[in-house]
Amino acid sequence: MTMKWVRAKDGAIFGVCKGLARTLDIPVGIFRLIWILSILFFGAGFWLYFILAISLPREDKTVEALDPWLLGVCSKIALRTDVEVGIIRFLTIVLSLLSMGATLVGYIVLYFVMDETKPQSSESNPSIPRSTT
């Protein structure tokens, strides 16, 4: 079973708590209580919620249906690595803040380096011979 890191479309504010509570299989009320308590500790919960609200897609959208958001590099990485696009976006935002913008340079370079197509597996690539056992 794969975990879907998404926001709920019917959440109270942006749907982050409800979406993550569903993902982690815990009651929404308990998750919201934990989030409120995290706000009391130096406001960390507020910033985490805000970043997750920006980075996580809504549950009614899939990776294929996502519009390219800021050049679409995170969507391309998600398609290539089979990692949820919300996690890739979240890490990109956090790394951009921690590196004081150096990650943005790499992001722009990746935009020009990455091609538009999804890489093919060896089963669908005719140039790689299949084993005949």
mmCIF file of N, CA and C in Angstrom:
data_model
loop_
_atom_site.group_PDB
_atom_site.id
_atom_site.type_symbol
_atom_site.label_atom_id
_atom_site.label_comp_id
_atom_site.label_asym_id
_atom_site.label_seq_id
_atom_site.Cartn_x
_atom_site.Cartn_y
_atom_site.Cartn_z
ATOM 1 N N MET A 1 0.847 -1.192 0.000
ATOM 2 C CA MET A 1 0.000 0.000 0.000
ATOM 3 C C MET A 1 0.884 1.244 0.000
ATOM 4 N N THR A 2 0.671 2.104 -0.967
ATOM 5 C CA THR A 2 1.451 3.328 -1.038
ATOM 6 C C THR A 2 0.721 4.458 -0.339
ATOM 7 N N MET A 3 1.493 5.338 0.237
ATOM 8 C CA MET A 3 0.915 6.480 0.941
ATOM 9 C C MET A 3 0.765 7.635 -0.044
ATOM 10 N N LYS A 4 -0.378 8.296 -0.021
ATOM 11 C CA LYS A 4 -0.630 9.459 -0.872
ATOM 12 C C LYS A 4 -0.476 10.718 -0.031
ATOM 13 N N TRP A 5 0.575 11.466 -0.302
ATOM 14 C CA TRP A 5 0.837 12.708 0.404
ATOM 15 C C TRP A 5 0.120 13.840 -0.320
ATOM 16 N N VAL A 6 -1.133 14.096 0.083
ATOM 17 C CA VAL A 6 -1.973 15.093 -0.568
ATOM 18 C C VAL A 6 -2.745 15.887 0.481
ATOM 19 N N ARG A 7 -3.291 17.022 0.037
ATOM 20 C CA ARG A 7 -4.215 17.799 0.861
ATOM 21 C C ARG A 7 -5.627 17.317 0.568
ATOM 22 N N ALA A 8 -6.498 17.394 1.549
ATOM 23 C CA ALA A 8 -7.890 17.030 1.347
ATOM 24 C C ALA A 8 -8.615 18.169 0.640
ATOM 25 N N LYS A 9 -9.527 17.828 -0.248
ATOM 26 C CA LYS A 9 -10.263 18.879 -0.953
ATOM 27 C C LYS A 9 -11.361 19.476 -0.088
ATOM 28 N N ASP A 10 -11.715 18.811 1.007
ATOM 29 C CA ASP A 10 -12.785 19.288 1.879
ATOM 30 C C ASP A 10 -12.271 19.598 3.289
ATOM 31 N N GLY A 11 -11.038 20.074 3.385
ATOM 32 C CA GLY A 11 -10.440 20.390 4.678
ATOM 33 C C GLY A 11 -10.930 21.707 5.239
ATOM 34 N N ALA A 12 -10.590 21.977 6.492
ATOM 35 C CA ALA A 12 -11.056 23.181 7.176
ATOM 36 C C ALA A 12 -10.419 24.456 6.608
ATOM 37 N N ILE A 13 -9.111 24.459 6.432
ATOM 38 C CA ILE A 13 -8.450 25.654 5.896
ATOM 39 C C ILE A 13 -7.926 25.334 4.503
ATOM 40 N N PHE A 14 -6.778 24.649 4.427
ATOM 41 C CA PHE A 14 -6.220 24.226 3.146
ATOM 42 C C PHE A 14 -6.300 22.713 2.966
ATOM 43 N N GLY A 15 -6.742 21.996 3.991
ATOM 44 C CA GLY A 15 -6.887 20.547 3.907
ATOM 45 C C GLY A 15 -5.634 19.769 4.237
ATOM 46 N N VAL A 16 -4.621 20.425 4.774
ATOM 47 C CA VAL A 16 -3.361 19.740 5.075
ATOM 48 C C VAL A 16 -3.559 18.731 6.199
ATOM 49 N N CYS A 17 -4.161 19.147 7.305
ATOM 50 C CA CYS A 17 -4.332 18.244 8.442
ATOM 51 C C CYS A 17 -5.197 17.042 8.078
ATOM 52 N N LYS A 18 -6.287 17.278 7.390
ATOM 53 C CA LYS A 18 -7.178 16.185 7.027
ATOM 54 C C LYS A 18 -6.513 15.229 6.038
ATOM 55 N N GLY A 19 -5.806 15.764 5.072
ATOM 56 C CA GLY A 19 -5.125 14.921 4.092
ATOM 57 C C GLY A 19 -4.018 14.094 4.711
ATOM 58 N N LEU A 20 -3.207 14.712 5.579
ATOM 59 C CA LEU A 20 -2.126 13.973 6.222
ATOM 60 C C LEU A 20 -2.653 12.986 7.255
ATOM 61 N N ALA A 21 -3.752 13.324 7.929
ATOM 62 C CA ALA A 21 -4.350 12.383 8.877
ATOM 63 C C ALA A 21 -4.848 11.139 8.146
ATOM 64 N N ARG A 22 -5.437 11.315 6.983
ATOM 65 C CA ARG A 22 -5.853 10.158 6.180
ATOM 66 C C ARG A 22 -4.648 9.341 5.741
ATOM 67 N N THR A 23 -3.594 10.027 5.329
ATOM 68 C CA THR A 23 -2.384 9.330 4.880
ATOM 69 C C THR A 23 -1.774 8.504 6.002
ATOM 70 N N LEU A 24 -1.702 9.074 7.189
ATOM 71 C CA LEU A 24 -1.082 8.403 8.331
ATOM 72 C C LEU A 24 -2.064 7.533 9.106
ATOM 73 N N ASP A 25 -3.326 7.536 8.706
ATOM 74 C CA ASP A 25 -4.375 6.712 9.305
ATOM 75 C C ASP A 25 -4.549 6.985 10.799
ATOM 76 N N ILE A 26 -4.665 8.286 11.126
ATOM 77 C CA ILE A 26 -4.972 8.682 12.491
ATOM 78 C C ILE A 26 -6.177 9.619 12.444
ATOM 79 N N PRO A 27 -6.926 9.736 13.535
ATOM 80 C CA PRO A 27 -8.099 10.621 13.532
ATOM 81 C C PRO A 27 -7.710 12.083 13.260
ATOM 82 N N VAL A 28 -8.543 12.753 12.497
ATOM 83 C CA VAL A 28 -8.255 14.134 12.102
ATOM 84 C C VAL A 28 -8.192 15.049 13.319
ATOM 85 N N GLY A 29 -9.060 14.849 14.292
ATOM 86 C CA GLY A 29 -9.067 15.678 15.490
ATOM 87 C C GLY A 29 -7.761 15.614 16.258
ATOM 88 N N ILE A 30 -7.201 14.426 16.370
ATOM 89 C CA ILE A 30 -5.919 14.264 17.070
ATOM 90 C C ILE A 30 -4.803 14.938 16.279
ATOM 91 N N PHE A 31 -4.833 14.789 14.955
ATOM 92 C CA PHE A 31 -3.806 15.425 14.125
ATOM 93 C C PHE A 31 -3.894 16.944 14.240
ATOM 94 N N ARG A 32 -5.095 17.488 14.245
ATOM 95 C CA ARG A 32 -5.258 18.945 14.380
ATOM 96 C C ARG A 32 -4.806 19.430 15.749
ATOM 97 N N LEU A 33 -5.062 18.643 16.795
ATOM 98 C CA LEU A 33 -4.607 18.993 18.139
ATOM 99 C C LEU A 33 -3.084 19.029 18.192
ATOM 100 N N ILE A 34 -2.441 18.047 17.576
ATOM 101 C CA ILE A 34 -0.973 18.034 17.519
ATOM 102 C C ILE A 34 -0.470 19.261 16.763
ATOM 103 N N TRP A 35 -1.154 19.619 15.674
ATOM 104 C CA TRP A 35 -0.744 20.786 14.898
ATOM 105 C C TRP A 35 -0.888 22.067 15.712
ATOM 106 N N ILE A 36 -1.998 22.203 16.456
ATOM 107 C CA ILE A 36 -2.199 23.398 17.293
ATOM 108 C C ILE A 36 -1.125 23.478 18.371
ATOM 109 N N LEU A 37 -0.784 22.336 18.969
ATOM 110 C CA LEU A 37 0.286 22.331 19.969
ATOM 111 C C LEU A 37 1.626 22.711 19.353
ATOM 112 N N SER A 38 1.853 22.315 18.112
ATOM 113 C CA SER A 38 3.126 22.656 17.458
ATOM 114 C C SER A 38 3.212 24.151 17.153
ATOM 115 N N ILE A 39 2.085 24.817 17.006
ATOM 116 C CA ILE A 39 2.093 26.268 16.806
ATOM 117 C C ILE A 39 2.567 26.975 18.075
ATOM 118 N N LEU A 40 2.218 26.405 19.232
ATOM 119 C CA LEU A 40 2.620 27.018 20.496
ATOM 120 C C LEU A 40 4.123 26.952 20.733
ATOM 121 N N PHE A 41 4.808 26.032 20.076
ATOM 122 C CA PHE A 41 6.256 25.910 20.224
ATOM 123 C C PHE A 41 6.964 26.676 19.106
ATOM 124 N N PHE A 42 7.187 27.940 19.332
ATOM 125 C CA PHE A 42 7.935 28.824 18.439
ATOM 126 C C PHE A 42 7.312 28.982 17.064
ATOM 127 N N GLY A 43 6.057 28.661 16.904
ATOM 128 C CA GLY A 43 5.378 28.849 15.628
ATOM 129 C C GLY A 43 5.795 27.894 14.533
ATOM 130 N N ALA A 44 6.493 26.829 14.881
ATOM 131 C CA ALA A 44 6.979 25.881 13.866
ATOM 132 C C ALA A 44 5.826 25.245 13.107
ATOM 133 N N GLY A 45 4.740 24.965 13.780
ATOM 134 C CA GLY A 45 3.591 24.338 13.130
ATOM 135 C C GLY A 45 2.965 25.227 12.076
ATOM 136 N N PHE A 46 2.974 26.531 12.310
ATOM 137 C CA PHE A 46 2.419 27.454 11.330
ATOM 138 C C PHE A 46 3.221 27.402 10.034
ATOM 139 N N TRP A 47 4.541 27.484 10.148
ATOM 140 C CA TRP A 47 5.394 27.487 8.956
ATOM 141 C C TRP A 47 5.354 26.141 8.248
ATOM 142 N N LEU A 48 5.325 25.067 8.995
ATOM 143 C CA LEU A 48 5.228 23.742 8.390
ATOM 144 C C LEU A 48 3.911 23.597 7.640
ATOM 145 N N TYR A 49 2.811 24.045 8.251
ATOM 146 C CA TYR A 49 1.503 23.985 7.597
ATOM 147 C C TYR A 49 1.497 24.809 6.315
ATOM 148 N N PHE A 50 2.057 26.002 6.380
ATOM 149 C CA PHE A 50 2.088 26.890 5.217
ATOM 150 C C PHE A 50 2.886 26.275 4.070
ATOM 151 N N ILE A 51 4.051 25.715 4.374
ATOM 152 C CA ILE A 51 4.865 25.087 3.328
ATOM 153 C C ILE A 51 4.152 23.870 2.753
ATOM 154 N N LEU A 52 3.521 23.065 3.606
ATOM 155 C CA LEU A 52 2.789 21.897 3.111
ATOM 156 C C LEU A 52 1.572 22.315 2.276
ATOM 157 N N ALA A 53 0.913 23.401 2.652
ATOM 158 C CA ALA A 53 -0.229 23.879 1.872
ATOM 159 C C ALA A 53 0.203 24.307 0.473
ATOM 160 N N ILE A 54 1.402 24.836 0.351
ATOM 161 C CA ILE A 54 1.921 25.243 -0.952
ATOM 162 C C ILE A 54 2.371 24.026 -1.757
ATOM 163 N N SER A 55 3.031 23.085 -1.098
ATOM 164 C CA SER A 55 3.693 22.003 -1.835
ATOM 165 C C SER A 55 2.821 20.794 -2.125
ATOM 166 N N LEU A 56 1.910 20.432 -1.252
ATOM 167 C CA LEU A 56 1.111 19.225 -1.475
ATOM 168 C C LEU A 56 -0.030 19.492 -2.455
ATOM 169 N N PRO A 57 -0.213 18.603 -3.439
ATOM 170 C CA PRO A 57 -1.358 18.769 -4.344
ATOM 171 C C PRO A 57 -2.645 18.333 -3.645
ATOM 172 N N ARG A 58 -3.778 18.814 -4.154
ATOM 173 C CA ARG A 58 -5.063 18.351 -3.619
ATOM 174 C C ARG A 58 -5.295 16.916 -4.026
ATOM 175 N N GLU A 59 -6.082 16.202 -3.246
ATOM 176 C CA GLU A 59 -6.291 14.774 -3.478
ATOM 177 C C GLU A 59 -7.015 14.466 -4.781
ATOM 178 N N ASP A 60 -7.704 15.426 -5.356
ATOM 179 C CA ASP A 60 -8.428 15.169 -6.600
ATOM 180 C C ASP A 60 -7.563 15.405 -7.836
ATOM 181 N N LYS A 61 -6.263 15.639 -7.640
ATOM 182 C CA LYS A 61 -5.348 15.810 -8.764
ATOM 183 C C LYS A 61 -4.284 14.720 -8.704
ATOM 184 N N THR A 62 -3.891 14.236 -9.863
ATOM 185 C CA THR A 62 -2.821 13.245 -9.921
ATOM 186 C C THR A 62 -1.572 13.902 -10.479
ATOM 187 N N VAL A 63 -0.456 13.198 -10.436
ATOM 188 C CA VAL A 63 0.793 13.748 -10.947
ATOM 189 C C VAL A 63 0.664 14.063 -12.432
ATOM 190 N N GLU A 64 -0.011 13.180 -13.180
ATOM 191 C CA GLU A 64 -0.162 13.408 -14.607
ATOM 192 C C GLU A 64 -1.023 14.623 -14.905
ATOM 193 N N ALA A 65 -1.971 14.930 -14.019
ATOM 194 C CA ALA A 65 -2.888 16.037 -14.267
ATOM 195 C C ALA A 65 -2.364 17.365 -13.726
ATOM 196 N N LEU A 66 -1.236 17.340 -13.030
ATOM 197 C CA LEU A 66 -0.722 18.565 -12.446
ATOM 198 C C LEU A 66 -0.182 19.499 -13.515
ATOM 199 N N ASP A 67 -0.545 20.738 -13.388
ATOM 200 C CA ASP A 67 0.035 21.741 -14.270
ATOM 201 C C ASP A 67 1.465 21.986 -13.817
ATOM 202 N N PRO A 68 2.354 22.241 -14.753
ATOM 203 C CA PRO A 68 3.719 22.563 -14.335
ATOM 204 C C PRO A 68 3.695 23.788 -13.427
ATOM 205 N N TRP A 69 4.280 23.643 -12.278
ATOM 206 C CA TRP A 69 4.271 24.692 -11.278
ATOM 207 C C TRP A 69 5.696 25.175 -11.149
ATOM 208 N N LEU A 70 5.970 26.386 -11.511
ATOM 209 C CA LEU A 70 7.321 26.939 -11.518
ATOM 210 C C LEU A 70 8.272 26.066 -12.334
ATOM 211 N N LEU A 71 8.046 26.004 -13.605
ATOM 212 C CA LEU A 71 8.843 25.304 -14.603
ATOM 213 C C LEU A 71 8.618 23.797 -14.638
ATOM 214 N N GLY A 72 7.928 23.209 -13.677
ATOM 215 C CA GLY A 72 7.579 21.794 -13.711
ATOM 216 C C GLY A 72 8.696 20.831 -13.373
ATOM 217 N N VAL A 73 9.772 21.301 -12.775
ATOM 218 C CA VAL A 73 10.901 20.428 -12.459
ATOM 219 C C VAL A 73 10.509 19.386 -11.412
ATOM 220 N N CYS A 74 9.778 19.774 -10.387
ATOM 221 C CA CYS A 74 9.389 18.827 -9.340
ATOM 222 C C CYS A 74 8.479 17.733 -9.899
ATOM 223 N N SER A 75 7.577 18.081 -10.810
ATOM 224 C CA SER A 75 6.714 17.077 -11.429
ATOM 225 C C SER A 75 7.534 16.092 -12.257
ATOM 226 N N LYS A 76 8.538 16.597 -12.980
ATOM 227 C CA LYS A 76 9.402 15.713 -13.769
ATOM 228 C C LYS A 76 10.194 14.772 -12.872
ATOM 229 N N ILE A 77 10.715 15.292 -11.769
ATOM 230 C CA ILE A 77 11.467 14.450 -10.835
ATOM 231 C C ILE A 77 10.553 13.400 -10.226
ATOM 232 N N ALA A 78 9.334 13.793 -9.881
ATOM 233 C CA ALA A 78 8.383 12.844 -9.301
ATOM 234 C C ALA A 78 8.040 11.728 -10.277
ATOM 235 N N LEU A 79 7.852 12.061 -11.538
ATOM 236 C CA LEU A 79 7.547 11.044 -12.541
ATOM 237 C C LEU A 79 8.717 10.093 -12.759
ATOM 238 N N ARG A 80 9.924 10.607 -12.704
ATOM 239 C CA ARG A 80 11.107 9.773 -12.935
ATOM 240 C C ARG A 80 11.438 8.877 -11.752
ATOM 241 N N THR A 81 11.182 9.339 -10.548
ATOM 242 C CA THR A 81 11.611 8.610 -9.350
ATOM 243 C C THR A 81 10.485 7.874 -8.643
ATOM 244 N N ASP A 82 9.259 8.043 -9.081
ATOM 245 C CA ASP A 82 8.088 7.451 -8.425
ATOM 246 C C ASP A 82 7.951 7.888 -6.965
ATOM 247 N N VAL A 83 8.345 9.125 -6.679
ATOM 248 C CA VAL A 83 8.156 9.739 -5.369
ATOM 249 C C VAL A 83 7.024 10.741 -5.525
ATOM 250 N N GLU A 84 6.210 10.877 -4.503
ATOM 251 C CA GLU A 84 5.089 11.807 -4.560
ATOM 252 C C GLU A 84 5.576 13.228 -4.853
ATOM 253 N N VAL A 85 4.875 13.918 -5.733
ATOM 254 C CA VAL A 85 5.271 15.271 -6.130
ATOM 255 C C VAL A 85 5.216 16.233 -4.948
ATOM 256 N N GLY A 86 4.315 16.009 -4.011
ATOM 257 C CA GLY A 86 4.239 16.870 -2.834
ATOM 258 C C GLY A 86 5.482 16.792 -1.976
ATOM 259 N N ILE A 87 6.045 15.599 -1.855
ATOM 260 C CA ILE A 87 7.273 15.429 -1.074
ATOM 261 C C ILE A 87 8.435 16.121 -1.775
ATOM 262 N N ILE A 88 8.510 15.974 -3.088
ATOM 263 C CA ILE A 88 9.576 16.632 -3.853
ATOM 264 C C ILE A 88 9.459 18.150 -3.715
ATOM 265 N N ARG A 89 8.248 18.683 -3.844
ATOM 266 C CA ARG A 89 8.048 20.132 -3.706
ATOM 267 C C ARG A 89 8.401 20.610 -2.304
ATOM 268 N N PHE A 90 7.972 19.852 -1.289
ATOM 269 C CA PHE A 90 8.252 20.217 0.094
ATOM 270 C C PHE A 90 9.758 20.277 0.326
ATOM 271 N N LEU A 91 10.478 19.250 -0.104
ATOM 272 C CA LEU A 91 11.930 19.229 0.067
ATOM 273 C C LEU A 91 12.609 20.360 -0.692
ATOM 274 N N THR A 92 12.105 20.680 -1.884
ATOM 275 C CA THR A 92 12.677 21.775 -2.665
ATOM 276 C C THR A 92 12.510 23.106 -1.946
ATOM 277 N N ILE A 93 11.324 23.337 -1.387
ATOM 278 C CA ILE A 93 11.078 24.596 -0.664
ATOM 279 C C ILE A 93 11.947 24.681 0.582
ATOM 280 N N VAL A 94 12.002 23.590 1.355
ATOM 281 C CA VAL A 94 12.805 23.597 2.581
ATOM 282 C C VAL A 94 14.284 23.781 2.252
ATOM 283 N N LEU A 95 14.779 23.056 1.248
ATOM 284 C CA LEU A 95 16.186 23.207 0.864
ATOM 285 C C LEU A 95 16.477 24.614 0.340
ATOM 286 N N SER A 96 15.526 25.210 -0.358
ATOM 287 C CA SER A 96 15.720 26.583 -0.843
ATOM 288 C C SER A 96 15.840 27.566 0.308
ATOM 289 N N LEU A 97 15.041 27.359 1.344
ATOM 290 C CA LEU A 97 15.117 28.241 2.503
ATOM 291 C C LEU A 97 16.407 28.021 3.289
ATOM 292 N N LEU A 98 16.799 26.752 3.454
ATOM 293 C CA LEU A 98 18.001 26.446 4.233
ATOM 294 C C LEU A 98 19.285 26.834 3.503
ATOM 295 N N SER A 99 19.271 26.745 2.185
ATOM 296 C CA SER A 99 20.487 27.059 1.425
ATOM 297 C C SER A 99 20.531 28.518 0.993
ATOM 298 N N MET A 100 19.580 29.288 1.450
ATOM 299 C CA MET A 100 19.487 30.709 1.113
ATOM 300 C C MET A 100 19.462 30.943 -0.390
ATOM 301 N N GLY A 101 18.759 30.082 -1.093
ATOM 302 C CA GLY A 101 18.547 30.276 -2.517
ATOM 303 C C GLY A 101 19.452 29.487 -3.431
ATOM 304 N N ALA A 102 20.469 28.821 -2.913
ATOM 305 C CA ALA A 102 21.379 28.060 -3.776
ATOM 306 C C ALA A 102 20.644 26.917 -4.475
ATOM 307 N N THR A 103 19.634 26.369 -3.841
ATOM 308 C CA THR A 103 18.854 25.290 -4.449
ATOM 309 C C THR A 103 18.121 25.794 -5.690
ATOM 310 N N LEU A 104 17.743 27.048 -5.696
ATOM 311 C CA LEU A 104 17.050 27.604 -6.859
ATOM 312 C C LEU A 104 17.924 27.596 -8.099
ATOM 313 N N VAL A 105 19.213 27.770 -7.922
ATOM 314 C CA VAL A 105 20.134 27.706 -9.064
ATOM 315 C C VAL A 105 20.109 26.288 -9.641
ATOM 316 N N GLY A 106 20.182 25.283 -8.776
ATOM 317 C CA GLY A 106 20.104 23.896 -9.230
ATOM 318 C C GLY A 106 18.775 23.591 -9.878
ATOM 319 N N TYR A 107 17.703 24.168 -9.356
ATOM 320 C CA TYR A 107 16.362 23.970 -9.910
ATOM 321 C C TYR A 107 16.305 24.487 -11.349
ATOM 322 N N ILE A 108 16.853 25.663 -11.572
ATOM 323 C CA ILE A 108 16.852 26.252 -12.916
ATOM 324 C C ILE A 108 17.728 25.436 -13.857
ATOM 325 N N VAL A 109 18.868 24.972 -13.371
ATOM 326 C CA VAL A 109 19.735 24.124 -14.193
ATOM 327 C C VAL A 109 19.005 22.845 -14.575
ATOM 328 N N LEU A 110 18.307 22.230 -13.628
ATOM 329 C CA LEU A 110 17.544 21.012 -13.925
ATOM 330 C C LEU A 110 16.466 21.257 -14.972
ATOM 331 N N TYR A 111 15.884 22.435 -14.982
ATOM 332 C CA TYR A 111 14.877 22.749 -15.984
ATOM 333 C C TYR A 111 15.462 22.635 -17.388
ATOM 334 N N PHE A 112 16.670 23.123 -17.566
ATOM 335 C CA PHE A 112 17.290 23.083 -18.885
ATOM 336 C C PHE A 112 17.910 21.719 -19.212
ATOM 337 N N VAL A 113 18.300 20.967 -18.197
ATOM 338 C CA VAL A 113 18.971 19.688 -18.415
ATOM 339 C C VAL A 113 17.981 18.547 -18.626
ATOM 340 N N MET A 114 16.889 18.539 -17.880
ATOM 341 C CA MET A 114 15.933 17.427 -17.946
ATOM 342 C C MET A 114 15.121 17.512 -19.229
ATOM 343 N N ASP A 115 14.940 16.360 -19.880
ATOM 344 C CA ASP A 115 14.119 16.342 -21.082
ATOM 345 C C ASP A 115 12.655 16.149 -20.696
ATOM 346 N N GLU A 116 11.791 16.273 -21.664
ATOM 347 C CA GLU A 116 10.347 16.249 -21.416
ATOM 348 C C GLU A 116 9.766 14.856 -21.256
ATOM 349 N N THR A 117 10.454 13.835 -21.723
ATOM 350 C CA THR A 117 9.869 12.499 -21.724
ATOM 351 C C THR A 117 10.250 11.739 -20.476
ATOM 352 N N LYS A 118 9.369 10.811 -20.109
ATOM 353 C CA LYS A 118 9.616 9.938 -18.977
ATOM 354 C C LYS A 118 10.579 8.848 -19.426
ATOM 355 N N PRO A 119 11.574 8.496 -18.618
ATOM 356 C CA PRO A 119 12.507 7.459 -19.030
ATOM 357 C C PRO A 119 11.799 6.121 -19.181
ATOM 358 N N GLN A 120 12.247 5.345 -20.155
ATOM 359 C CA GLN A 120 11.622 4.062 -20.427
ATOM 360 C C GLN A 120 12.301 2.974 -19.629
ATOM 361 N N SER A 121 11.512 1.990 -19.222
ATOM 362 C CA SER A 121 12.088 0.845 -18.547
ATOM 363 C C SER A 121 12.673 -0.090 -19.593
ATOM 364 N N SER A 122 13.447 -1.056 -19.162
ATOM 365 C CA SER A 122 14.089 -1.963 -20.106
ATOM 366 C C SER A 122 13.071 -2.860 -20.809
ATOM 367 N N GLU A 123 11.882 -3.047 -20.202
ATOM 368 C CA GLU A 123 10.857 -3.877 -20.823
ATOM 369 C C GLU A 123 10.199 -3.184 -21.998
ATOM 370 N N SER A 124 10.107 -1.853 -21.941
ATOM 371 C CA SER A 124 9.461 -1.128 -23.026
ATOM 372 C C SER A 124 10.454 -0.534 -24.008
ATOM 373 N N ASN A 125 11.754 -0.679 -23.745
ATOM 374 C CA ASN A 125 12.775 -0.132 -24.617
ATOM 375 C C ASN A 125 13.251 -1.218 -25.572
ATOM 376 N N PRO A 126 12.967 -1.093 -26.849
ATOM 377 C CA PRO A 126 13.319 -2.154 -27.787
ATOM 378 C C PRO A 126 14.812 -2.281 -28.028
ATOM 379 N N SER A 127 15.613 -1.278 -27.666
ATOM 380 C CA SER A 127 17.042 -1.372 -27.915
ATOM 381 C C SER A 127 17.747 -2.274 -26.914
ATOM 382 N N ILE A 128 17.093 -2.566 -25.791
ATOM 383 C CA ILE A 128 17.663 -3.459 -24.792
ATOM 384 C C ILE A 128 17.041 -4.836 -24.994
ATOM 385 N N PRO A 129 17.825 -5.833 -25.331
ATOM 386 C CA PRO A 129 17.244 -7.155 -25.585
ATOM 387 C C PRO A 129 16.716 -7.783 -24.317
ATOM 388 N N ARG A 130 15.595 -8.503 -24.426
ATOM 389 C CA ARG A 130 15.013 -9.218 -23.316
ATOM 390 C C ARG A 130 15.752 -10.535 -23.143
ATOM 391 N N SER A 131 15.776 -11.014 -21.929
ATOM 392 C CA SER A 131 16.409 -12.314 -21.711
ATOM 393 C C SER A 131 15.455 -13.406 -22.186
ATOM 394 N N THR A 132 15.965 -14.431 -22.768
ATOM 395 C CA THR A 132 15.139 -15.518 -23.307
ATOM 396 C C THR A 132 15.389 -16.783 -22.505
ATOM 397 N N THR A 133 14.885 -16.789 -21.278
ATOM 398 C CA THR A 133 15.044 -17.983 -20.452
ATOM 399 C C THR A 133 13.761 -18.713 -20.294
#
